[in-house]
Amino acid sequence: MPIQTLPTSPFHDQRPGTSGLRKKVTVFAQKHYLENFVQALFDVLPDASGLTLVVGGDGRYYNRVAVQTILRMAAAKGYARVLVGQGGILSTPAVSAVIRAYGASGGIVLSASHNPGGPDGDFGIKYNIGNGGPAPEKVTEAIFARSKELHEIRISDGADIALDVLGDTLLDGMQVSVIDSVATYAELMRTLFDFDAIRKLFASGFRLRYDAMNAVGGPYAKAILEGELGAPAGSVVNAVPLEDFGGLHPDPNPVNAEDLIGHMFAPDAPDMGAASDGDADRNMVVGRNFVVSPSDSLAVLAAHAKLVPGYAKGLAGVARSMPTSTAADRVAKSLGIPCFETPTGWKFFGNLLDADKVTLCGEESYGTGSNHVREKDGLWAVLFWINLVAASGKTVEALVRELWTEHGRCVYSRHDYEAIPTDKADTLMAGLRASLSSLPGTTVGGCAIALADDFAYTDPVDGSVSQKQGVRVILTDGSRVVFRLSGTGTEGATLRVYLERHEPDASRHDMEAQTALKPLVDLAETLAHIRALTGMEQPSVMT
Ligand code: G16
């Protein structure tokens, strides 16, 4: 029997963050570290006989090693079949699409998303369930509990699978199918968007620059935009997934995608720019001389969804994470549909989508998606925007300005303080939490505070409660400051401060965001003592 049971010692640091387990490659490379997590996962899942599993990742350093290990462990677990993307490559939305299209019981996504890659970079692993979405907290907590106590792993000693060759192989009785990484996903996109209208738009001279940031979005964007929709060759740049992303930080925001911003603000700028992240679930959309905020992007898609074939019947509702601006709420109200406010983390949208309570969802962290899969989806958002441009005849900028004219502008910014010592970050959050009950009804630095709380969420579908999801301070005019610690970093703690102010006056819509938000920045400092506690004079990143 080639399945072996190997003795091991448990690891105690495998608590999943906002989106699975993310650590430095050097941590994952420890003996049996990856195996410990995978065994813990397999131990909490039911018997796998007759079941199909999907495996794929964003191609970053360690992806191939991890895929081979997981295949051997899946054989030992007794899966009937594993579908793996060619070269071990599947974007996160593609994993979701493949799980759903093939009726798989779940999938393993290998990615640290927008975090840098390479031997000194980050790696990550998460489990998605049969609906195609990230496992809910009760599953991730069970995996964590098991990871701290297991003493043996079960693994086949079969040979490596040729990951670059499409087709089927047997591994200890388990069928391994290496599938085209793009095909299932592309097929799904054809059902949602008006490909003919988009083809005509490109044929008429519409110019796009899509920066895949040397990450997994490249093959998808190239095949669909250039291969199928007629975008001129070279529209997709940095299109080959590299193990270290060519040294880029594949996080599509104006700071990390500065090359794209440079092109979009140049005299000969294309009509539209876009970028996606390491695993291609995030997106940034840029017009000519005009950056679209993720919160506005969700609102625009919701407002015009009926122009897109896949959403022509209208939306059941929309959802946004709590720190995301309230622009989508305003659009939802005018459409007469509900808008749900969830904690940060795509997994919180899963139940709402499954229960058909919402059709579109989005987050300030450059994530937008719909009920077509159960992950956010970068290229999908870009196709949605291009379809809107084609169907409305309006530019990206005109679509956003129309939103502001109709609903006012939600001026928005996020300030990140990275790599803070964890104890200092915890002290800061504890101090804020301790002050909450005394704030409502007071005026601090000219800001009249209406509400201050620690966001808690009761899932409207299964009633599960998630506490302590971020401190929010809401002013009497609806302006907000939100504080939370990132759940995706791998070095110390990252404090995120989210600032939002609603500006109904059109003559002030072009005000520079940091200037417009200055009173809220000052309020954040007064309430949280960020400078004193972190020793940082400025945020590391402002988007
Ligand atoms: C993950 C989740 C997102 C969430 C983000 C928050 O993104 O999938 O839903 O918005 O984390 O990150 P943080 O906790 O750092 O603010 P990704 O793209 O890293 O999977």
XYZ file of C-alpha atoms and ligand atoms in Angstrom:
563
model
C 0.000 0.000 0.000
C 1.779 3.197 -1.128
C -0.213 5.443 1.247
C 2.020 6.250 4.172
C 1.191 7.508 7.658
C 4.019 9.756 8.854
C 4.485 10.844 12.460
C 4.646 14.603 13.002
C 4.182 17.267 15.675
C 1.348 19.765 15.445
C 1.796 23.474 14.685
C 0.046 26.065 16.811
C 0.201 29.110 14.545
C -2.205 28.082 11.802
C -5.102 30.353 12.724
C -6.617 31.515 9.430
C -6.937 35.258 8.789
C -9.516 37.148 6.725
C -8.850 34.834 3.827
C -7.153 31.602 4.849
C -3.695 30.888 6.211
C -1.045 33.361 5.033
C 2.582 33.175 6.099
C 6.045 33.799 4.754
C 7.289 31.149 2.314
C 10.017 30.403 4.866
C 7.325 29.423 7.379
C 5.486 27.229 4.865
C 8.760 25.568 3.891
C 9.209 24.094 7.389
C 8.969 20.329 7.439
C 5.327 19.218 7.425
C 3.978 22.767 7.877
C 1.799 22.685 4.746
C 0.990 19.015 5.397
C -0.199 19.869 8.910
C -2.745 22.372 7.602
C -3.919 20.099 4.785
C -4.251 17.110 7.128
C -6.217 19.256 9.603
C -8.505 20.279 6.748
C -8.965 16.711 5.526
C -9.596 15.525 9.083
C -12.516 17.906 9.535
C -14.033 17.138 6.124
C -16.270 14.086 5.735
C -15.306 10.906 3.890
C -14.138 11.848 0.376
C -14.999 8.708 -1.548
C -16.785 9.570 -4.776
C -15.991 13.277 -4.324
C -14.099 15.726 -6.532
C -11.675 18.360 -5.253
C -10.311 21.366 -7.193
C -6.731 22.543 -6.650
C -4.983 25.573 -8.107
C -3.049 28.675 -7.225
C -1.717 31.964 -8.475
C 1.614 30.529 -9.589
C 3.684 32.230 -6.939
C 6.857 30.659 -5.529
C 6.055 27.330 -3.767
C 2.839 26.837 -5.789
C 4.078 23.766 -7.658
C 5.585 22.104 -4.580
C 2.355 22.660 -2.670
C 0.170 21.316 -5.489
C 2.136 18.038 -5.647
C 1.915 17.600 -1.870
C -1.817 18.283 -1.842
C -2.411 15.813 -4.677
C -0.618 13.072 -2.714
C -2.576 13.873 0.433
C -5.858 14.019 -1.489
C -5.123 10.502 -2.772
C -4.568 9.360 0.820
C -7.824 11.028 1.865
C -9.620 8.985 -0.782
C -10.920 11.574 -3.234
C -12.230 10.062 -6.461
C -10.912 12.902 -8.594
C -8.890 16.088 -8.356
C -9.144 18.827 -10.990
C -5.978 20.869 -11.139
C -5.268 23.876 -13.348
C -2.533 23.454 -15.970
C 0.839 24.306 -14.427
C -0.936 24.381 -11.052
C -2.485 27.691 -12.153
C -6.041 28.782 -11.363
C -7.092 32.281 -10.391
C -9.211 32.474 -7.248
C -12.424 33.276 -9.182
C -11.572 30.450 -11.597
C -11.337 27.964 -8.702
C -14.789 29.097 -7.666
C -16.125 28.751 -11.215
C -14.599 25.270 -11.642
C -15.980 24.011 -8.313
C -19.453 25.110 -9.355
C -19.259 23.951 -12.984
C -18.024 20.458 -12.090
C -20.115 20.016 -8.944
C -16.934 19.515 -6.882
C -17.239 19.172 -3.116
C -14.704 21.960 -2.603
C -11.366 23.372 -3.624
C -7.997 24.416 -2.299
C -6.740 27.852 -3.350
C -3.016 28.515 -3.095
C -2.366 32.230 -2.895
C -1.413 35.054 -0.615
C -3.511 37.295 -2.828
C -2.099 40.796 -3.095
C 0.908 40.085 -0.860
C 4.342 39.992 -2.556
C 5.732 36.594 -3.635
C 9.100 34.902 -4.105
C 11.357 32.951 -1.740
C 11.211 35.821 0.780
C 7.603 36.683 0.021
C 4.314 35.251 1.187
C 2.364 32.079 0.509
C -1.144 31.116 1.466
C -3.742 28.385 1.431
C -7.482 28.384 1.919
C -10.355 25.983 1.478
C -13.477 26.776 -0.519
C -16.678 24.807 -0.030
C -19.083 23.321 -2.562
C -20.800 26.632 -3.345
C -17.407 27.829 -4.619
C -16.846 30.302 -1.786
C -14.436 30.544 1.128
C -15.243 28.188 3.997
C -17.293 29.855 6.735
C -15.786 30.607 10.142
C -17.084 27.440 11.796
C -15.122 25.363 9.287
C -11.937 27.464 9.471
C -12.069 27.387 13.270
C -12.444 23.594 13.228
C -9.396 23.316 10.948
C -7.404 25.567 13.274
C -8.385 23.498 16.324
C -7.381 20.282 14.571
C -4.082 21.780 13.327
C -2.963 22.179 16.939
C -3.432 18.576 17.906
C -2.655 16.233 15.055
C 0.297 13.869 15.255
C 0.262 12.104 11.919
C -0.207 12.893 8.271
C -1.381 10.555 5.558
C 0.226 10.899 2.155
C 0.760 8.822 -0.939
C 4.315 8.186 -2.064
C 3.240 8.252 -5.732
C 5.255 10.092 -8.369
C 4.854 13.795 -9.218
C 2.075 14.584 -11.666
C 3.074 16.279 -14.953
C 1.203 19.510 -14.230
C 1.880 21.102 -17.608
C 0.244 18.343 -19.643
C -3.544 18.459 -20.057
C -5.302 15.158 -19.396
C -5.881 12.439 -16.828
C -3.459 10.396 -14.709
C -4.066 7.967 -11.848
C -2.445 8.609 -8.475
C -3.045 5.702 -6.102
C -6.443 5.098 -7.611
C -7.400 8.801 -7.630
C -7.992 10.424 -11.016
C -5.978 13.611 -11.473
C -7.311 15.764 -14.318
C -5.084 18.608 -15.449
C -7.538 21.098 -16.964
C -7.201 24.245 -19.056
C -6.872 27.053 -16.502
C -8.990 29.539 -18.450
C -11.684 27.584 -20.360
C -14.381 27.147 -17.675
C -14.020 30.737 -16.529
C -14.144 32.133 -20.083
C -17.282 30.114 -20.784
C -18.955 31.677 -17.750
C -18.003 35.210 -18.857
C -19.639 34.566 -22.252
C -22.956 33.900 -20.490
C -22.846 37.209 -18.587
C -21.563 39.898 -20.936
C -22.441 41.188 -24.384
C -19.304 39.991 -26.149
C -20.557 41.289 -29.527
C -21.033 44.820 -28.201
C -17.597 44.714 -26.565
C -16.032 43.456 -29.822
C -17.623 46.382 -31.667
C -16.303 48.796 -29.060
C -12.731 47.552 -29.509
C -13.181 47.532 -33.295
C -14.213 51.193 -33.120
C -10.847 52.087 -31.584
C -11.533 51.880 -27.831
C -8.190 51.521 -26.088
C -7.631 49.575 -22.870
C -4.549 49.032 -20.756
C -4.897 46.028 -18.446
C -1.988 45.564 -16.065
C -1.936 41.979 -14.782
C 1.049 42.828 -12.550
C 2.973 39.668 -13.568
C 0.347 37.650 -11.738
C -2.290 35.047 -12.509
C -4.771 37.442 -14.139
C -2.549 37.653 -17.222
C -3.527 34.429 -19.007
C -7.235 35.091 -18.369
C -7.135 38.705 -19.536
C -5.046 37.859 -22.601
C -7.280 34.985 -23.685
C -10.548 36.862 -23.199
C -9.727 40.512 -23.962
C -7.170 40.068 -26.708
C -8.000 36.536 -27.862
C -11.751 36.794 -27.979
C -12.865 40.380 -27.744
C -10.424 41.940 -30.183
C -8.491 44.220 -27.854
C -5.286 45.034 -29.760
C -2.259 42.862 -28.922
C -0.363 44.512 -26.096
C -3.501 45.812 -24.355
C -2.751 43.378 -21.532
C 0.658 44.091 -20.024
C 2.719 42.209 -17.422
C 0.670 39.226 -18.555
C 2.931 36.279 -17.699
C 2.540 35.007 -14.121
C 5.965 35.065 -12.464
C 6.882 33.302 -9.220
C 7.921 36.605 -7.636
C 5.591 38.838 -9.692
C 8.740 40.388 -11.169
C 9.244 42.154 -7.847
C 5.925 43.997 -8.149
C 3.552 44.256 -5.210
C 0.498 42.862 -6.996
C -2.059 44.942 -5.145
C -4.061 46.989 -7.622
C -4.281 50.395 -6.032
C -2.907 53.723 -7.253
C 0.204 53.337 -5.110
C 1.266 49.835 -6.151
C -0.008 50.112 -9.725
C 1.749 53.441 -10.257
C 2.923 52.485 -13.741
C -0.690 52.089 -14.857
C -1.633 55.392 -13.239
C 1.260 57.041 -15.122
C -0.121 55.768 -18.422
C -3.677 56.823 -17.585
C -2.602 60.369 -16.741
C -0.322 60.767 -19.787
C -1.386 62.941 -22.758
C -2.053 59.890 -24.962
C -3.824 57.908 -22.230
C -6.000 54.962 -23.288
C -9.772 55.152 -22.705
C -9.691 52.811 -19.747
C -7.111 51.250 -17.475
C -7.436 48.260 -15.169
C -5.297 46.100 -12.927
C -5.755 42.895 -10.994
C -3.893 41.390 -8.048
C -1.843 38.257 -7.375
C -4.766 35.824 -7.604
C -6.894 38.037 -9.892
C -9.834 38.507 -7.573
C -9.217 42.207 -6.941
C -9.537 44.950 -9.535
C -8.854 48.606 -10.002
C -10.578 50.566 -12.760
C -9.139 53.842 -14.035
C -10.575 56.263 -16.568
C -8.533 58.718 -18.585
C -7.071 61.062 -15.938
C -9.540 59.653 -13.480
C -9.209 57.017 -10.738
C -12.382 55.150 -9.754
C -12.660 54.268 -6.061
C -13.722 50.668 -5.382
C -16.748 51.861 -3.433
C -17.889 54.036 -6.341
C -17.219 51.175 -8.721
C -19.679 48.924 -6.895
C -22.273 51.712 -6.895
C -21.905 52.359 -10.645
C -22.185 48.646 -11.495
C -25.308 48.394 -9.348
C -26.869 51.507 -10.880
C -26.444 50.262 -14.474
C -26.595 46.487 -14.041
C -29.632 46.165 -16.274
C -27.494 47.191 -19.268
C -25.527 43.943 -18.929
C -27.159 40.734 -20.205
C -26.346 38.629 -17.127
C -28.108 41.163 -14.886
C -30.801 42.432 -17.268
C -33.584 41.301 -14.943
C -32.294 43.574 -12.193
C -30.649 42.908 -8.867
C -32.102 41.114 -5.847
C -29.984 43.326 -3.608
C -26.433 44.468 -3.018
C -23.995 43.960 -0.165
C -20.875 45.773 0.934
C -18.410 45.295 3.751
C -18.855 47.685 6.647
C -15.820 49.901 5.894
C -16.855 50.276 2.222
C -18.458 53.657 1.489
C -22.201 54.098 1.532
C -22.401 54.952 -2.197
C -23.934 51.537 -2.933
C -26.543 52.039 -0.194
C -27.701 55.224 -1.914
C -28.009 53.513 -5.292
C -29.813 50.538 -3.735
C -32.273 52.872 -2.072
C -33.076 54.562 -5.368
C -33.515 51.161 -7.027
C -35.781 49.999 -4.210
C -33.573 47.006 -3.358
C -31.925 46.059 -0.051
C -28.287 46.815 0.762
C -26.591 44.585 3.358
C -23.618 45.652 5.463
C -21.309 42.754 6.359
C -17.966 42.397 8.124
C -14.807 42.537 6.019
C -14.131 39.237 4.258
C -15.710 37.779 1.152
C -16.940 34.741 3.065
C -19.632 36.890 4.664
C -21.310 37.392 1.284
C -21.706 33.647 0.665
C -24.956 33.074 2.528
C -26.565 36.212 1.082
C -25.670 35.112 -2.445
C -26.775 31.513 -1.871
C -30.111 32.702 -0.481
C -30.586 35.053 -3.452
C -30.779 38.057 -1.201
C -28.086 39.876 -3.162
C -26.722 39.784 -6.699
C -23.735 42.143 -6.477
C -21.273 42.663 -3.653
C -18.177 44.720 -3.150
C -15.506 45.935 -0.798
C -13.335 48.995 -0.448
C -10.262 46.730 -0.783
C -10.692 46.624 -4.582
C -13.024 43.625 -4.556
C -16.199 43.406 -6.626
C -18.251 40.375 -7.598
C -21.639 38.824 -8.130
C -23.604 35.633 -7.800
C -21.799 34.125 -10.836
C -19.161 32.704 -8.465
C -18.576 32.939 -4.721
C -15.347 34.943 -4.834
C -14.655 38.482 -5.851
C -13.598 38.610 -9.457
C -11.174 41.105 -10.979
C -11.577 40.438 -14.699
C -15.347 40.102 -14.330
C -15.466 43.655 -12.919
C -13.363 44.967 -15.796
C -15.604 43.241 -18.356
C -18.651 44.695 -16.577
C -17.188 48.201 -16.907
C -16.311 47.713 -20.587
C -19.802 46.364 -21.227
C -21.261 49.468 -19.529
C -19.101 51.764 -21.646
C -20.204 49.881 -24.773
C -23.890 49.885 -23.858
C -24.132 53.459 -22.564
C -21.694 55.196 -24.906
C -20.326 57.014 -21.834
C -16.754 57.201 -20.603
C -15.606 55.740 -17.286
C -15.357 59.242 -15.828
C -18.820 60.238 -17.081
C -20.372 57.166 -15.444
C -18.840 58.043 -12.069
C -19.703 61.744 -12.320
C -23.282 60.791 -13.092
C -23.320 58.766 -9.850
C -22.030 61.761 -7.890
C -24.548 64.127 -9.472
C -27.419 61.844 -8.656
C -26.414 60.664 -5.182
C -23.703 63.028 -3.988
C -20.071 61.989 -3.727
C -18.881 59.733 -0.924
C -15.399 61.160 -0.525
C -13.319 58.273 0.715
C -9.821 57.267 1.699
C -8.065 54.454 3.541
C -4.923 55.057 5.564
C -2.796 51.992 6.324
C -0.163 51.844 9.042
C 1.849 48.734 8.249
C 4.132 46.459 10.281
C 3.192 47.893 13.690
C 4.317 45.718 16.615
C 1.292 43.557 17.431
C 1.163 44.562 21.109
C 1.046 48.269 20.171
C -1.757 47.668 17.666
C -3.705 45.691 20.261
C -3.231 48.479 22.827
C -4.518 51.021 20.303
C -7.641 49.006 19.502
C -8.269 48.228 23.187
C -8.021 51.934 24.034
C -10.503 52.793 21.307
C -12.908 50.099 22.396
C -12.719 51.268 26.000
C -13.685 54.825 24.990
C -16.644 53.926 22.779
C -19.500 54.212 25.245
C -18.489 57.757 26.247
C -18.420 59.165 22.714
C -21.999 59.387 21.388
C -23.483 62.822 21.952
C -20.078 64.498 22.357
C -18.247 66.838 19.990
C -14.555 66.149 19.394
C -12.524 68.714 17.424
C -15.704 70.109 15.892
C -17.015 66.641 14.945
C -20.406 65.835 16.469
C -20.479 62.100 17.192
C -23.791 60.293 16.804
C -22.717 56.683 17.208
C -19.614 54.771 18.248
C -19.503 51.001 18.408
C -17.635 47.817 17.639
C -19.355 46.425 14.570
C -21.147 43.118 15.149
C -22.967 41.185 12.462
C -25.786 38.711 12.628
C -25.981 36.699 9.438
C -29.564 37.127 8.187
C -29.554 33.603 6.756
C -28.073 31.334 9.430
C -28.210 33.669 12.433
C -24.495 33.274 13.216
C -22.999 36.247 15.034
C -19.570 37.783 14.358
C -18.362 40.217 17.011
C -15.598 42.834 17.082
C -15.476 43.456 13.349
C -14.119 46.997 13.524
C -14.607 50.152 15.546
C -16.763 52.743 13.829
C -17.399 56.317 14.818
C -20.267 57.931 12.926
C -20.924 61.667 12.980
C -24.298 63.360 12.948
C -23.858 64.220 9.217
C -23.153 60.567 8.378
C -19.364 60.989 8.011
C -17.453 58.027 9.407
C -14.100 56.915 10.712
C -13.586 53.162 10.965
C -10.631 51.421 12.589
C -9.699 47.779 12.160
C -6.652 45.571 12.062
C -5.932 43.798 8.793
C -6.487 40.068 8.700
C -4.216 39.446 5.716
C -0.790 40.768 6.679
C 2.148 38.562 7.611
C 4.401 41.069 9.391
C 3.291 42.538 12.708
C -0.088 44.260 12.500
C -1.552 46.636 9.941
C -3.946 49.286 11.203
C -6.488 50.406 8.644
C -8.275 53.718 9.151
C -11.179 54.241 6.759
C -12.493 57.769 6.247
C -15.737 58.723 4.550
C -17.611 61.977 4.105
C -20.700 62.524 1.976
C -20.575 65.618 -0.238
C -23.912 66.469 -1.883
C -22.668 69.793 -3.282
C -21.589 69.231 -6.904
C -19.369 72.318 -6.884
C -17.196 70.532 -4.314
C -17.013 67.137 -6.005
C -13.513 67.766 -7.322
C -12.083 68.635 -3.936
C -8.904 66.695 -3.237
C -9.925 63.770 -1.023
C -7.229 64.137 1.658
C -8.096 67.818 2.035
C -11.820 67.116 2.245
C -11.201 64.409 4.837
C -8.737 66.356 7.011
C -11.173 66.923 9.920
C -11.784 63.159 10.039
C -8.048 62.417 9.959
C -7.634 64.724 12.929
C -10.525 63.056 14.716
C -8.933 59.632 14.144
C -5.688 60.844 15.686
C -7.444 62.379 18.689
C -9.422 59.207 19.361
C -6.754 56.597 18.678
C -3.403 58.350 19.441
C -1.959 56.700 16.360
C 1.250 58.714 16.242
C 2.106 58.227 19.878
C 1.296 54.517 19.916
C 2.844 53.513 16.587
C 5.658 56.045 16.397
C 4.581 56.652 12.787
C 4.079 60.238 11.650
C 2.306 59.236 8.428
C 0.389 56.224 7.124
C 2.510 53.781 5.089
C -0.076 53.809 2.300
C -2.992 56.130 1.535
C -5.487 55.060 -1.098
C -9.255 39.309 1.709
C -10.709 39.015 1.645
C -11.447 40.288 1.328
C -11.128 41.349 2.341
C -9.654 41.517 2.468
C -9.403 42.372 3.661
O -8.842 39.744 0.451
O -10.972 38.064 0.648
O -12.795 40.002 1.314
O -11.655 42.579 1.981
O -9.036 40.277 2.675
O -8.084 42.456 3.920
P -7.618 43.033 5.286
O -8.123 42.132 6.384
O -6.134 43.040 5.112
O -8.192 44.411 5.380
P -7.771 38.970 -0.386
O -7.787 39.637 -1.731
O -6.495 39.189 0.396
O -8.203 37.550 -0.384
